[in-house]
PDB file of C-alpha atoms in Angstrom:
ATOM      1  CA  MET A   1     172.749 153.787  15.195  1.00  0.00           C
ATOM      2  CA  ALA A   2     172.652 156.353  18.051  1.00  0.00           C
ATOM      3  CA  ASP A   3     168.979 157.088  17.295  1.00  0.00           C
ATOM      4  CA  ILE A   4     167.815 153.620  18.098  1.00  0.00           C
ATOM      5  CA  PRO A   5     167.432 152.885  21.815  1.00  0.00           C
ATOM      6  CA  TYR A   6     168.864 149.804  23.247  1.00  0.00           C
ATOM      7  CA  PRO A   7     166.074 147.566  24.492  1.00  0.00           C
ATOM      8  CA  GLU A   8     166.112 146.890  28.163  1.00  0.00           C
ATOM      9  CA  THR A   9     166.736 143.252  28.920  1.00  0.00           C
ATOM     10  CA  GLY A  10     165.707 141.534  32.140  1.00  0.00           C
ATOM     11  CA  LEU A  11     162.584 141.369  34.323  1.00  0.00           C
ATOM     12  CA  SER A  12     159.682 143.702  33.998  1.00  0.00           C
ATOM     13  CA  GLN A  13     158.605 145.497  37.221  1.00  0.00           C
ATOM     14  CA  GLU A  14     155.420 143.267  37.275  1.00  0.00           C
ATOM     15  CA  THR A  15     157.628 140.149  37.211  1.00  0.00           C
ATOM     16  CA  ARG A  16     159.768 141.447  39.834  1.00  0.00           C
ATOM     17  CA  ASP A  17     156.824 142.223  42.138  1.00  0.00           C
ATOM     18  CA  THR A  18     155.496 138.669  41.593  1.00  0.00           C
ATOM     19  CA  MET A  19     158.602 136.925  42.158  1.00  0.00           C
ATOM     20  CA  TYR A  20     160.022 139.132  44.872  1.00  0.00           C
ATOM     21  CA  PRO A  21     156.984 140.460  46.810  1.00  0.00           C
ATOM     22  CA  ASP A  22     159.052 141.748  49.806  1.00  0.00           C
ATOM     23  CA  THR A  23     162.030 144.256  49.642  1.00  0.00           C
ATOM     24  CA  TYR A  24     164.893 143.933  51.901  1.00  0.00           C
ATOM     25  CA  SER A  25     163.488 146.540  54.195  1.00  0.00           C
ATOM     26  CA  ASP A  26     160.073 144.677  54.353  1.00  0.00           C
ATOM     27  CA  LYS A  27     161.893 141.426  55.161  1.00  0.00           C
ATOM     28  CA  TYR A  28     164.054 143.203  57.884  1.00  0.00           C
ATOM     29  CA  ASN A  29     160.967 144.739  59.318  1.00  0.00           C
ATOM     30  CA  LYS A  30     159.211 141.421  59.617  1.00  0.00           C
ATOM     31  CA  VAL A  31     162.053 139.683  61.268  1.00  0.00           C
ATOM     32  CA  PHE A  32     162.681 142.607  63.625  1.00  0.00           C
ATOM     33  CA  LYS A  33     159.064 142.710  64.689  1.00  0.00           C
ATOM     34  CA  GLN A  34     159.060 138.914  65.166  1.00  0.00           C
ATOM     35  CA  PHE A  35     162.224 139.294  67.270  1.00  0.00           C
ATOM     36  CA  ILE A  36     160.551 141.946  69.486  1.00  0.00           C
ATOM     37  CA  ASP A  37     157.410 140.033  69.802  1.00  0.00           C
ATOM     38  CA  ASP A  38     159.359 136.852  70.869  1.00  0.00           C
ATOM     39  CA  ILE A  39     161.151 138.970  73.566  1.00  0.00           C
ATOM     40  CA  LEU A  40     158.062 140.565  74.958  1.00  0.00           C
ATOM     41  CA  THR A  41     155.764 137.452  74.878  1.00  0.00           C
ATOM     42  CA  VAL A  42     158.259 135.330  76.807  1.00  0.00           C
ATOM     43  CA  LYS A  43     157.424 135.252  80.447  1.00  0.00           C
ATOM     44  CA  PRO A  44     160.549 135.761  82.544  1.00  0.00           C
ATOM     45  CA  VAL A  45     161.605 132.969  84.855  1.00  0.00           C
ATOM     46  CA  ALA A  46     161.902 134.018  88.443  1.00  0.00           C
ATOM     47  CA  PRO A  47     165.332 133.344  89.908  1.00  0.00           C
ATOM     48  CA  ILE A  48     165.680 130.828  92.714  1.00  0.00           C
ATOM     49  CA  ASP A  49     166.710 132.611  95.897  1.00  0.00           C
ATOM     50  CA  ARG A  50     167.257 129.418  97.824  1.00  0.00           C
ATOM     51  CA  LEU A  51     166.879 125.758  97.131  1.00  0.00           C
ATOM     52  CA  ASN A  52     164.647 123.776  99.518  1.00  0.00           C
ATOM     53  CA  ASP A  53     167.273 121.140  99.807  1.00  0.00           C
ATOM     54  CA  HIS A  54     170.888 120.691  98.703  1.00  0.00           C
ATOM     55  CA  SER A  55     170.702 117.050  97.658  1.00  0.00           C
ATOM     56  CA  ILE A  56     172.232 117.736  94.165  1.00  0.00           C
ATOM     57  CA  LEU A  57     175.117 119.608  95.712  1.00  0.00           C
ATOM     58  CA  LEU A  58     175.746 117.054  98.390  1.00  0.00           C
ATOM     59  CA  ASP A  59     175.682 114.274  95.841  1.00  0.00           C
ATOM     60  CA  GLU A  60     178.358 115.996  93.643  1.00  0.00           C
ATOM     61  CA  LEU A  61     180.489 116.763  96.687  1.00  0.00           C
ATOM     62  CA  GLU A  62     180.249 112.946  97.791  1.00  0.00           C
ATOM     63  CA  LEU A  63     181.513 111.940  94.362  1.00  0.00           C
ATOM     64  CA  MET A  64     184.313 114.382  94.625  1.00  0.00           C
ATOM     65  CA  TYR A  65     185.101 113.166  98.134  1.00  0.00           C
ATOM     66  CA  GLU A  66     185.164 109.512  96.943  1.00  0.00           C
ATOM     67  CA  ALA A  67     187.387 110.522  94.094  1.00  0.00           C
ATOM     68  CA  HIS A  68     189.949 112.091  96.221  1.00  0.00           C
ATOM     69  CA  MET A  69     189.897 109.388  98.783  1.00  0.00           C
ATOM     70  CA  THR A  70     190.646 106.681  96.238  1.00  0.00           C
ATOM     71  CA  VAL A  71     193.455 108.347  94.468  1.00  0.00           C
ATOM     72  CA  GLY A  72     195.554 108.561  97.559  1.00  0.00           C
ATOM     73  CA  GLY A  73     198.384 110.925  98.432  1.00  0.00           C
ATOM     74  CA  GLN A  74     198.639 113.648 101.002  1.00  0.00           C
ATOM     75  CA  GLN A  75     197.158 116.382  98.827  1.00  0.00           C
ATOM     76  CA  ASN A  76     194.231 114.276  97.772  1.00  0.00           C
ATOM     77  CA  ARG A  77     193.497 113.343 101.383  1.00  0.00           C
ATOM     78  CA  PHE A  78     193.633 116.953 102.342  1.00  0.00           C
ATOM     79  CA  ASN A  79     191.241 117.957  99.571  1.00  0.00           C
ATOM     80  CA  ALA A  80     189.008 115.059 100.758  1.00  0.00           C
ATOM     81  CA  SER A  81     189.021 116.475 104.278  1.00  0.00           C
ATOM     82  CA  VAL A  82     188.007 119.959 103.098  1.00  0.00           C
ATOM     83  CA  ILE A  83     185.233 118.511 100.996  1.00  0.00           C
ATOM     84  CA  ARG A  84     184.027 116.543 103.974  1.00  0.00           C
ATOM     85  CA  ALA A  85     183.967 119.675 106.151  1.00  0.00           C
ATOM     86  CA  ALA A  86     182.112 121.371 103.305  1.00  0.00           C
ATOM     87  CA  ILE A  87     179.510 118.446 103.243  1.00  0.00           C
ATOM     88  CA  ASN A  88     179.074 118.795 106.967  1.00  0.00           C
ATOM     89  CA  VAL A  89     178.532 122.539 106.961  1.00  0.00           C
ATOM     90  CA  ILE A  90     175.948 122.125 104.160  1.00  0.00           C
ATOM     91  CA  LYS A  91     174.156 119.383 105.944  1.00  0.00           C
ATOM     92  CA  SER A  92     174.024 121.674 109.061  1.00  0.00           C
ATOM     93  CA  ILE A  93     172.225 124.380 107.232  1.00  0.00           C
TER      94      ILE A  93
END
Protein backbone atom coordinates (compact mmCIF):
# COMPACT_ATOMS: atom_id res chain seq x y z
CA MET A 1 0.00 0.00 0.00
CA ALA A 2 2.90 2.37 0.61
CA ASP A 3 4.13 1.89 -2.97
CA ILE A 4 0.99 3.37 -4.56
CA PRO A 5 1.06 7.21 -4.45
CA TYR A 6 -2.05 8.90 -3.25
CA PRO A 7 -3.64 10.84 -6.13
CA GLU A 8 -3.72 14.58 -5.63
CA THR A 9 -7.22 16.00 -5.51
CA GLY A 10 -8.21 19.52 -6.26
CA LEU A 11 -7.64 21.94 -9.06
CA SER A 12 -4.89 21.67 -11.62
CA GLN A 13 -2.52 24.59 -12.05
CA GLU A 14 -4.10 25.38 -15.42
CA THR A 15 -7.56 25.56 -13.83
CA ARG A 16 -6.24 27.76 -11.03
CA ASP A 17 -4.61 30.12 -13.55
CA THR A 18 -7.87 30.32 -15.49
CA MET A 19 -10.09 30.87 -12.44
CA TYR A 20 -7.73 33.07 -10.46
CA PRO A 21 -5.56 35.00 -12.94
CA ASP A 22 -4.21 37.42 -10.34
CA THR A 23 -2.31 36.54 -7.23
CA TYR A 24 -2.68 38.52 -4.05
CA SER A 25 0.46 40.48 -4.88
CA ASP A 26 -0.87 41.34 -8.34
CA LYS A 27 -4.16 42.55 -6.91
CA TYR A 28 -2.40 44.54 -4.19
CA ASN A 29 -0.09 46.08 -6.79
CA LYS A 30 -3.03 47.13 -8.98
CA VAL A 31 -4.91 48.69 -6.06
CA PHE A 32 -1.78 50.46 -4.83
CA LYS A 33 -0.96 51.84 -8.29
CA GLN A 34 -4.56 53.03 -8.71
CA PHE A 35 -4.38 54.71 -5.29
CA ILE A 36 -1.15 56.51 -6.20
CA ASP A 37 -2.59 57.55 -9.58
CA ASP A 38 -5.67 58.95 -7.85
CA ILE A 39 -3.54 60.96 -5.47
CA LEU A 40 -1.26 62.36 -8.15
CA THR A 41 -3.95 63.17 -10.72
CA VAL A 42 -6.21 65.08 -8.35
CA LYS A 43 -5.52 68.77 -8.62
CA PRO A 44 -5.15 70.37 -5.21
CA VAL A 45 -7.65 73.01 -4.23
CA ALA A 46 -6.09 76.33 -3.39
CA PRO A 47 -7.02 77.46 0.12
CA ILE A 48 -9.20 80.51 0.44
CA ASP A 49 -7.17 83.20 2.14
CA ARG A 50 -10.00 85.65 2.52
CA LEU A 51 -13.63 85.73 1.55
CA ASN A 52 -14.84 88.61 -0.55
CA ASP A 53 -17.78 89.13 1.77
CA HIS A 54 -18.87 87.70 5.08
CA SER A 55 -22.55 87.30 4.30
CA ILE A 56 -22.73 83.65 5.36
CA LEU A 57 -21.08 84.38 8.68
CA LEU A 58 -23.26 87.43 9.25
CA ASP A 59 -26.41 85.44 8.50
CA GLU A 60 -25.44 82.79 11.04
CA LEU A 61 -24.60 85.40 13.66
CA GLU A 62 -27.95 87.13 13.07
CA LEU A 63 -29.73 83.82 13.68
CA MET A 64 -27.78 83.30 16.90
CA TYR A 65 -28.54 86.87 17.97
CA GLU A 66 -32.28 86.39 17.41
CA ALA A 67 -32.24 83.07 19.25
CA HIS A 68 -30.58 84.61 22.32
CA MET A 69 -32.90 87.61 22.31
CA THR A 70 -36.09 85.53 22.14
CA VAL A 71 -35.14 83.17 24.98
CA GLY A 72 -34.74 85.95 27.51
CA GLY A 73 -32.76 86.09 30.72
CA GLN A 74 -29.71 88.12 31.65
CA GLN A 75 -27.16 85.62 30.37
CA ASN A 76 -28.89 85.29 27.01
CA ARG A 77 -29.17 89.07 26.63
CA PHE A 78 -25.48 89.41 27.43
CA ASN A 79 -24.68 86.73 24.82
CA ALA A 80 -26.86 88.58 22.32
CA SER A 81 -25.02 91.84 22.98
CA VAL A 82 -21.65 90.13 22.44
CA ILE A 83 -22.95 88.62 19.18
CA ARG A 84 -24.25 92.03 18.08
CA ALA A 85 -20.81 93.55 18.79
CA ALA A 86 -19.19 90.80 16.69
CA ILE A 87 -21.66 91.52 13.86
CA ASN A 88 -20.80 95.22 13.97
CA VAL A 89 -17.06 94.52 13.92
CA ILE A 90 -17.41 92.17 10.95
CA LYS A 91 -19.53 94.68 9.05
CA SER A 92 -16.88 97.37 9.61
CA ILE A 93 -14.12 95.23 8.09
